[in-house]
Amino acid sequence: MAKIALQDFVKYGKLFEVYGKLLSEDRQRIMSAYFEYNMTLAEIAKERSISRQAVLDAIDKSCQKLKEYETALQIAKKNQALTESLGEILVDKTCSDEVKRKVEKILKDM
């Protein structure tokens, strides 16, 4: 995976949010720098005193692991479906303001 396309960047970023704690601490730091702080491979390599290729390999292997976790557990998929369903409640004109406030709180806490 030489370069991550924007749509994949977003997808893996979301998977990292859900499953990131399952990665090793070293991989968590690299993935966090890449996805959360938008650092380049060169910047991460310099900060960690490793090669750019080592950073790329860590990101590739971590993305593969994240995909495996999602395939097995499907937590991100279920969260997305739940978010969409709750969003439908927010636009439903028959729902009370109280219900909508509770739904907004749930969405905020997710």
PDB file of N, CA, C and O in Angstrom, residues 4-57:
ATOM      1  N   ILE A   4      -1.923   5.811   0.752  1.00  0.00           N
ATOM      2  CA  ILE A   4      -3.312   5.559   1.105  1.00  0.00           C
ATOM      3  C   ILE A   4      -4.189   6.624   0.456  1.00  0.00           C
ATOM      4  O   ILE A   4      -3.979   7.817   0.664  1.00  0.00           O
ATOM      5  N   ALA A   5      -5.168   6.185  -0.325  1.00  0.00           N
ATOM      6  CA  ALA A   5      -6.119   7.098  -0.952  1.00  0.00           C
ATOM      7  C   ALA A   5      -6.959   7.757   0.137  1.00  0.00           C
ATOM      8  O   ALA A   5      -7.115   7.208   1.233  1.00  0.00           O
ATOM      9  N   LEU A   6      -7.507   8.937  -0.179  1.00  0.00           N
ATOM     10  CA  LEU A   6      -8.250   9.700   0.817  1.00  0.00           C
ATOM     11  C   LEU A   6      -9.386   8.891   1.433  1.00  0.00           C
ATOM     12  O   LEU A   6      -9.544   8.867   2.655  1.00  0.00           O
ATOM     13  N   GLN A   7     -10.175   8.200   0.610  1.00  0.00           N
ATOM     14  CA  GLN A   7     -11.294   7.432   1.167  1.00  0.00           C
ATOM     15  C   GLN A   7     -10.796   6.298   2.061  1.00  0.00           C
ATOM     16  O   GLN A   7     -11.407   5.994   3.083  1.00  0.00           O
ATOM     17  N   ASP A   8      -9.663   5.693   1.707  1.00  0.00           N
ATOM     18  CA  ASP A   8      -9.085   4.654   2.557  1.00  0.00           C
ATOM     19  C   ASP A   8      -8.477   5.256   3.819  1.00  0.00           C
ATOM     20  O   ASP A   8      -8.517   4.649   4.885  1.00  0.00           O
ATOM     21  N   PHE A   9      -7.916   6.453   3.690  1.00  0.00           N
ATOM     22  CA  PHE A   9      -7.355   7.149   4.846  1.00  0.00           C
ATOM     23  C   PHE A   9      -8.444   7.349   5.898  1.00  0.00           C
ATOM     24  O   PHE A   9      -8.242   7.080   7.080  1.00  0.00           O
ATOM     25  N   VAL A  10      -9.610   7.786   5.457  1.00  0.00           N
ATOM     26  CA  VAL A  10     -10.744   7.994   6.368  1.00  0.00           C
ATOM     27  C   VAL A  10     -11.200   6.653   6.949  1.00  0.00           C
ATOM     28  O   VAL A  10     -11.423   6.523   8.153  1.00  0.00           O
ATOM     29  N   LYS A  11     -11.297   5.635   6.092  1.00  0.00           N
ATOM     30  CA  LYS A  11     -11.742   4.297   6.540  1.00  0.00           C
ATOM     31  C   LYS A  11     -10.798   3.740   7.596  1.00  0.00           C
ATOM     32  O   LYS A  11     -11.236   3.300   8.663  1.00  0.00           O
ATOM     33  N   TYR A  12      -9.501   3.771   7.316  1.00  0.00           N
ATOM     34  CA  TYR A  12      -8.541   3.229   8.278  1.00  0.00           C
ATOM     35  C   TYR A  12      -8.454   4.099   9.530  1.00  0.00           C
ATOM     36  O   TYR A  12      -8.222   3.577  10.611  1.00  0.00           O
ATOM     37  N   GLY A  13      -8.640   5.385   9.379  1.00  0.00           N
ATOM     38  CA  GLY A  13      -8.671   6.259  10.544  1.00  0.00           C
ATOM     39  C   GLY A  13      -9.804   5.885  11.483  1.00  0.00           C
ATOM     40  O   GLY A  13      -9.631   5.831  12.708  1.00  0.00           O
ATOM     41  N   LYS A  14     -10.975   5.586  10.904  1.00  0.00           N
ATOM     42  CA  LYS A  14     -12.117   5.167  11.721  1.00  0.00           C
ATOM     43  C   LYS A  14     -11.871   3.803  12.361  1.00  0.00           C
ATOM     44  O   LYS A  14     -12.210   3.579  13.528  1.00  0.00           O
ATOM     45  N   LEU A  15     -11.281   2.899  11.591  1.00  0.00           N
ATOM     46  CA  LEU A  15     -10.967   1.588  12.157  1.00  0.00           C
ATOM     47  C   LEU A  15      -9.946   1.719  13.280  1.00  0.00           C
ATOM     48  O   LEU A  15     -10.028   1.007  14.288  1.00  0.00           O
ATOM     49  N   PHE A  16      -9.001   2.640  13.116  1.00  0.00           N
ATOM     50  CA  PHE A  16      -8.011   2.860  14.166  1.00  0.00           C
ATOM     51  C   PHE A  16      -8.675   3.386  15.437  1.00  0.00           C
ATOM     52  O   PHE A  16      -8.306   2.996  16.546  1.00  0.00           O
ATOM     53  N   GLU A  17      -9.670   4.245  15.291  1.00  0.00           N
ATOM     54  CA  GLU A  17     -10.412   4.747  16.454  1.00  0.00           C
ATOM     55  C   GLU A  17     -11.053   3.598  17.229  1.00  0.00           C
ATOM     56  O   GLU A  17     -11.075   3.594  18.454  1.00  0.00           O
ATOM     57  N   VAL A  18     -11.591   2.622  16.484  1.00  0.00           N
ATOM     58  CA  VAL A  18     -12.310   1.518  17.116  1.00  0.00           C
ATOM     59  C   VAL A  18     -11.358   0.458  17.671  1.00  0.00           C
ATOM     60  O   VAL A  18     -11.521  -0.007  18.797  1.00  0.00           O
ATOM     61  N   TYR A  19     -10.369   0.074  16.871  1.00  0.00           N
ATOM     62  CA  TYR A  19      -9.527  -1.075  17.221  1.00  0.00           C
ATOM     63  C   TYR A  19      -8.080  -0.719  17.568  1.00  0.00           C
ATOM     64  O   TYR A  19      -7.280  -1.621  17.832  1.00  0.00           O
ATOM     65  N   GLY A  20      -7.730   0.534  17.578  1.00  0.00           N
ATOM     66  CA  GLY A  20      -6.344   0.936  17.781  1.00  0.00           C
ATOM     67  C   GLY A  20      -5.690   0.369  19.028  1.00  0.00           C
ATOM     68  O   GLY A  20      -4.512   0.017  19.017  1.00  0.00           O
ATOM     69  N   LYS A  21      -6.443   0.251  20.096  1.00  0.00           N
ATOM     70  CA  LYS A  21      -5.883  -0.252  21.357  1.00  0.00           C
ATOM     71  C   LYS A  21      -5.465  -1.725  21.259  1.00  0.00           C
ATOM     72  O   LYS A  21      -4.742  -2.216  22.129  1.00  0.00           O
ATOM     73  N   LEU A  22      -5.897  -2.408  20.218  1.00  0.00           N
ATOM     74  CA  LEU A  22      -5.516  -3.812  20.043  1.00  0.00           C
ATOM     75  C   LEU A  22      -4.140  -3.953  19.395  1.00  0.00           C
ATOM     76  O   LEU A  22      -3.581  -5.051  19.383  1.00  0.00           O
ATOM     77  N   LEU A  23      -3.611  -2.868  18.861  1.00  0.00           N
ATOM     78  CA  LEU A  23      -2.274  -2.881  18.256  1.00  0.00           C
ATOM     79  C   LEU A  23      -1.218  -2.707  19.339  1.00  0.00           C
ATOM     80  O   LEU A  23      -1.509  -2.230  20.436  1.00  0.00           O
ATOM     81  N   SER A  24       0.017  -3.062  19.010  1.00  0.00           N
ATOM     82  CA  SER A  24       1.118  -2.853  19.957  1.00  0.00           C
ATOM     83  C   SER A  24       1.275  -1.353  20.213  1.00  0.00           C
ATOM     84  O   SER A  24       0.845  -0.521  19.394  1.00  0.00           O
ATOM     85  N   GLU A  25       1.904  -1.009  21.330  1.00  0.00           N
ATOM     86  CA  GLU A  25       2.100   0.416  21.664  1.00  0.00           C
ATOM     87  C   GLU A  25       2.891   1.136  20.581  1.00  0.00           C
ATOM     88  O   GLU A  25       2.577   2.272  20.237  1.00  0.00           O
ATOM     89  N   ASP A  26       3.899   0.471  20.043  1.00  0.00           N
ATOM     90  CA  ASP A  26       4.714   1.069  18.991  1.00  0.00           C
ATOM     91  C   ASP A  26       3.869   1.365  17.761  1.00  0.00           C
ATOM     92  O   ASP A  26       3.925   2.461  17.190  1.00  0.00           O
ATOM     93  N   ARG A  27       3.070   0.411  17.355  1.00  0.00           N
ATOM     94  CA  ARG A  27       2.195   0.607  16.185  1.00  0.00           C
ATOM     95  C   ARG A  27       1.127   1.667  16.479  1.00  0.00           C
ATOM     96  O   ARG A  27       0.773   2.444  15.603  1.00  0.00           O
ATOM     97  N   GLN A  28       0.633   1.701  17.703  1.00  0.00           N
ATOM     98  CA  GLN A  28      -0.345   2.725  18.069  1.00  0.00           C
ATOM     99  C   GLN A  28       0.244   4.115  17.885  1.00  0.00           C
ATOM    100  O   GLN A  28      -0.418   5.013  17.348  1.00  0.00           O
ATOM    101  N   ARG A  29       1.474   4.294  18.318  1.00  0.00           N
ATOM    102  CA  ARG A  29       2.123   5.608  18.198  1.00  0.00           C
ATOM    103  C   ARG A  29       2.303   6.003  16.737  1.00  0.00           C
ATOM    104  O   ARG A  29       2.068   7.153  16.357  1.00  0.00           O
ATOM    105  N   ILE A  30       2.743   5.050  15.917  1.00  0.00           N
ATOM    106  CA  ILE A  30       2.941   5.326  14.491  1.00  0.00           C
ATOM    107  C   ILE A  30       1.612   5.646  13.826  1.00  0.00           C
ATOM    108  O   ILE A  30       1.492   6.631  13.089  1.00  0.00           O
ATOM    109  N   MET A  31       0.608   4.837  14.098  1.00  0.00           N
ATOM    110  CA  MET A  31      -0.710   5.052  13.485  1.00  0.00           C
ATOM    111  C   MET A  31      -1.321   6.359  13.963  1.00  0.00           C
ATOM    112  O   MET A  31      -1.952   7.080  13.180  1.00  0.00           O
ATOM    113  N   SER A  32      -1.160   6.681  15.223  1.00  0.00           N
ATOM    114  CA  SER A  32      -1.672   7.935  15.761  1.00  0.00           C
ATOM    115  C   SER A  32      -1.002   9.124  15.075  1.00  0.00           C
ATOM    116  O   SER A  32      -1.672  10.089  14.680  1.00  0.00           O
ATOM    117  N   ALA A  33       0.305   9.053  14.924  1.00  0.00           N
ATOM    118  CA  ALA A  33       1.034  10.137  14.256  1.00  0.00           C
ATOM    119  C   ALA A  33       0.541  10.299  12.820  1.00  0.00           C
ATOM    120  O   ALA A  33       0.354  11.419  12.343  1.00  0.00           O
ATOM    121  N   TYR A  34       0.302   9.193  12.152  1.00  0.00           N
ATOM    122  CA  TYR A  34      -0.108   9.227  10.748  1.00  0.00           C
ATOM    123  C   TYR A  34      -1.562   9.658  10.580  1.00  0.00           C
ATOM    124  O   TYR A  34      -1.869  10.546   9.786  1.00  0.00           O
ATOM    125  N   PHE A  35      -2.466   9.044  11.329  1.00  0.00           N
ATOM    126  CA  PHE A  35      -3.895   9.303  11.126  1.00  0.00           C
ATOM    127  C   PHE A  35      -4.437  10.469  11.941  1.00  0.00           C
ATOM    128  O   PHE A  35      -5.300  11.195  11.476  1.00  0.00           O
ATOM    129  N   GLU A  36      -3.973  10.647  13.162  1.00  0.00           N
ATOM    130  CA  GLU A  36      -4.527  11.701  14.006  1.00  0.00           C
ATOM    131  C   GLU A  36      -3.786  13.019  13.861  1.00  0.00           C
ATOM    132  O   GLU A  36      -4.384  14.078  13.940  1.00  0.00           O
ATOM    133  N   TYR A  37      -2.457  12.934  13.672  1.00  0.00           N
ATOM    134  CA  TYR A  37      -1.654  14.156  13.580  1.00  0.00           C
ATOM    135  C   TYR A  37      -1.209  14.463  12.161  1.00  0.00           C
ATOM    136  O   TYR A  37      -0.511  15.448  11.927  1.00  0.00           O
ATOM    137  N   ASN A  38      -1.609  13.588  11.213  1.00  0.00           N
ATOM    138  CA  ASN A  38      -1.357  13.806   9.787  1.00  0.00           C
ATOM    139  C   ASN A  38       0.126  14.054   9.477  1.00  0.00           C
ATOM    140  O   ASN A  38       0.464  14.871   8.644  1.00  0.00           O
ATOM    141  N   MET A  39       0.986  13.347  10.191  1.00  0.00           N
ATOM    142  CA  MET A  39       2.421  13.468   9.955  1.00  0.00           C
ATOM    143  C   MET A  39       2.804  12.653   8.717  1.00  0.00           C
ATOM    144  O   MET A  39       2.169  11.636   8.413  1.00  0.00           O
ATOM    145  N   THR A  40       3.827  13.079   8.020  1.00  0.00           N
ATOM    146  CA  THR A  40       4.309  12.336   6.857  1.00  0.00           C
ATOM    147  C   THR A  40       5.145  11.140   7.329  1.00  0.00           C
ATOM    148  O   THR A  40       5.578  11.084   8.480  1.00  0.00           O
ATOM    149  N   LEU A  41       5.372  10.226   6.397  1.00  0.00           N
ATOM    150  CA  LEU A  41       6.209   9.076   6.716  1.00  0.00           C
ATOM    151  C   LEU A  41       7.597   9.532   7.143  1.00  0.00           C
ATOM    152  O   LEU A  41       8.174   8.994   8.097  1.00  0.00           O
ATOM    153  N   ALA A  42       8.131  10.521   6.450  1.00  0.00           N
ATOM    154  CA  ALA A  42       9.465  11.033   6.770  1.00  0.00           C
ATOM    155  C   ALA A  42       9.500  11.652   8.166  1.00  0.00           C
ATOM    156  O   ALA A  42      10.463  11.450   8.916  1.00  0.00           O
ATOM    157  N   GLU A  43       8.460  12.396   8.525  1.00  0.00           N
ATOM    158  CA  GLU A  43       8.408  13.016   9.855  1.00  0.00           C
ATOM    159  C   GLU A  43       8.346  11.956  10.952  1.00  0.00           C
ATOM    160  O   GLU A  43       9.031  12.065  11.977  1.00  0.00           O
ATOM    161  N   ILE A  44       7.537  10.930  10.721  1.00  0.00           N
ATOM    162  CA  ILE A  44       7.417   9.857  11.714  1.00  0.00           C
ATOM    163  C   ILE A  44       8.739   9.108  11.821  1.00  0.00           C
ATOM    164  O   ILE A  44       9.206   8.813  12.927  1.00  0.00           O
ATOM    165  N   ALA A  45       9.349   8.825  10.682  1.00  0.00           N
ATOM    166  CA  ALA A  45      10.626   8.109  10.669  1.00  0.00           C
ATOM    167  C   ALA A  45      11.687   8.880  11.444  1.00  0.00           C
ATOM    168  O   ALA A  45      12.417   8.309  12.259  1.00  0.00           O
ATOM    169  N   LYS A  46      11.761  10.172  11.214  1.00  0.00           N
ATOM    170  CA  LYS A  46      12.749  11.007  11.897  1.00  0.00           C
ATOM    171  C   LYS A  46      12.482  11.019  13.406  1.00  0.00           C
ATOM    172  O   LYS A  46      13.402  10.858  14.209  1.00  0.00           O
ATOM    173  N   GLU A  47      11.232  11.202  13.785  1.00  0.00           N
ATOM    174  CA  GLU A  47      10.863  11.258  15.210  1.00  0.00           C
ATOM    175  C   GLU A  47      11.173   9.940  15.922  1.00  0.00           C
ATOM    176  O   GLU A  47      11.583   9.930  17.080  1.00  0.00           O
ATOM    177  N   ARG A  48      10.972   8.820  15.240  1.00  0.00           N
ATOM    178  CA  ARG A  48      11.143   7.501  15.863  1.00  0.00           C
ATOM    179  C   ARG A  48      12.522   6.904  15.597  1.00  0.00           C
ATOM    180  O   ARG A  48      12.808   5.796  16.035  1.00  0.00           O
ATOM    181  N   SER A  49      13.338   7.607  14.832  1.00  0.00           N
ATOM    182  CA  SER A  49      14.686   7.138  14.477  1.00  0.00           C
ATOM    183  C   SER A  49      14.659   5.781  13.770  1.00  0.00           C
ATOM    184  O   SER A  49      15.418   4.858  14.101  1.00  0.00           O
ATOM    185  N   ILE A  50      13.734   5.663  12.822  1.00  0.00           N
ATOM    186  CA  ILE A  50      13.647   4.468  11.989  1.00  0.00           C
ATOM    187  C   ILE A  50      13.549   4.915  10.536  1.00  0.00           C
ATOM    188  O   ILE A  50      13.403   6.107  10.251  1.00  0.00           O
ATOM    189  N   SER A  51      13.614   3.972   9.620  1.00  0.00           N
ATOM    190  CA  SER A  51      13.547   4.328   8.203  1.00  0.00           C
ATOM    191  C   SER A  51      12.109   4.627   7.787  1.00  0.00           C
ATOM    192  O   SER A  51      11.154   4.191   8.429  1.00  0.00           O
ATOM    193  N   ARG A  52      11.993   5.364   6.700  1.00  0.00           N
ATOM    194  CA  ARG A  52      10.680   5.665   6.133  1.00  0.00           C
ATOM    195  C   ARG A  52       9.985   4.363   5.739  1.00  0.00           C
ATOM    196  O   ARG A  52       8.786   4.201   5.906  1.00  0.00           O
ATOM    197  N   GLN A  53      10.768   3.410   5.219  1.00  0.00           N
ATOM    198  CA  GLN A  53      10.217   2.114   4.822  1.00  0.00           C
ATOM    199  C   GLN A  53       9.671   1.354   6.031  1.00  0.00           C
ATOM    200  O   GLN A  53       8.635   0.701   5.945  1.00  0.00           O
ATOM    201  N   ALA A  54      10.344   1.460   7.167  1.00  0.00           N
ATOM    202  CA  ALA A  54       9.865   0.798   8.388  1.00  0.00           C
ATOM    203  C   ALA A  54       8.530   1.397   8.833  1.00  0.00           C
ATOM    204  O   ALA A  54       7.637   0.671   9.284  1.00  0.00           O
ATOM    205  N   VAL A  55       8.392   2.701   8.680  1.00  0.00           N
ATOM    206  CA  VAL A  55       7.121   3.358   9.011  1.00  0.00           C
ATOM    207  C   VAL A  55       6.027   2.858   8.081  1.00  0.00           C
ATOM    208  O   VAL A  55       4.935   2.491   8.519  1.00  0.00           O
ATOM    209  N   LEU A  56       6.323   2.836   6.784  1.00  0.00           N
ATOM    210  CA  LEU A  56       5.343   2.374   5.798  1.00  0.00           C
ATOM    211  C   LEU A  56       4.937   0.929   6.066  1.00  0.00           C
ATOM    212  O   LEU A  56       3.750   0.593   6.027  1.00  0.00           O
ATOM    213  N   ASP A  57       5.903   0.076   6.369  1.00  0.00           N
ATOM    214  CA  ASP A  57       5.602  -1.326   6.682  1.00  0.00           C
ATOM    215  C   ASP A  57       4.711  -1.435   7.915  1.00  0.00           C
ATOM    216  O   ASP A  57       3.757  -2.224   7.938  1.00  0.00           O
TER     217      ASP A  57
END
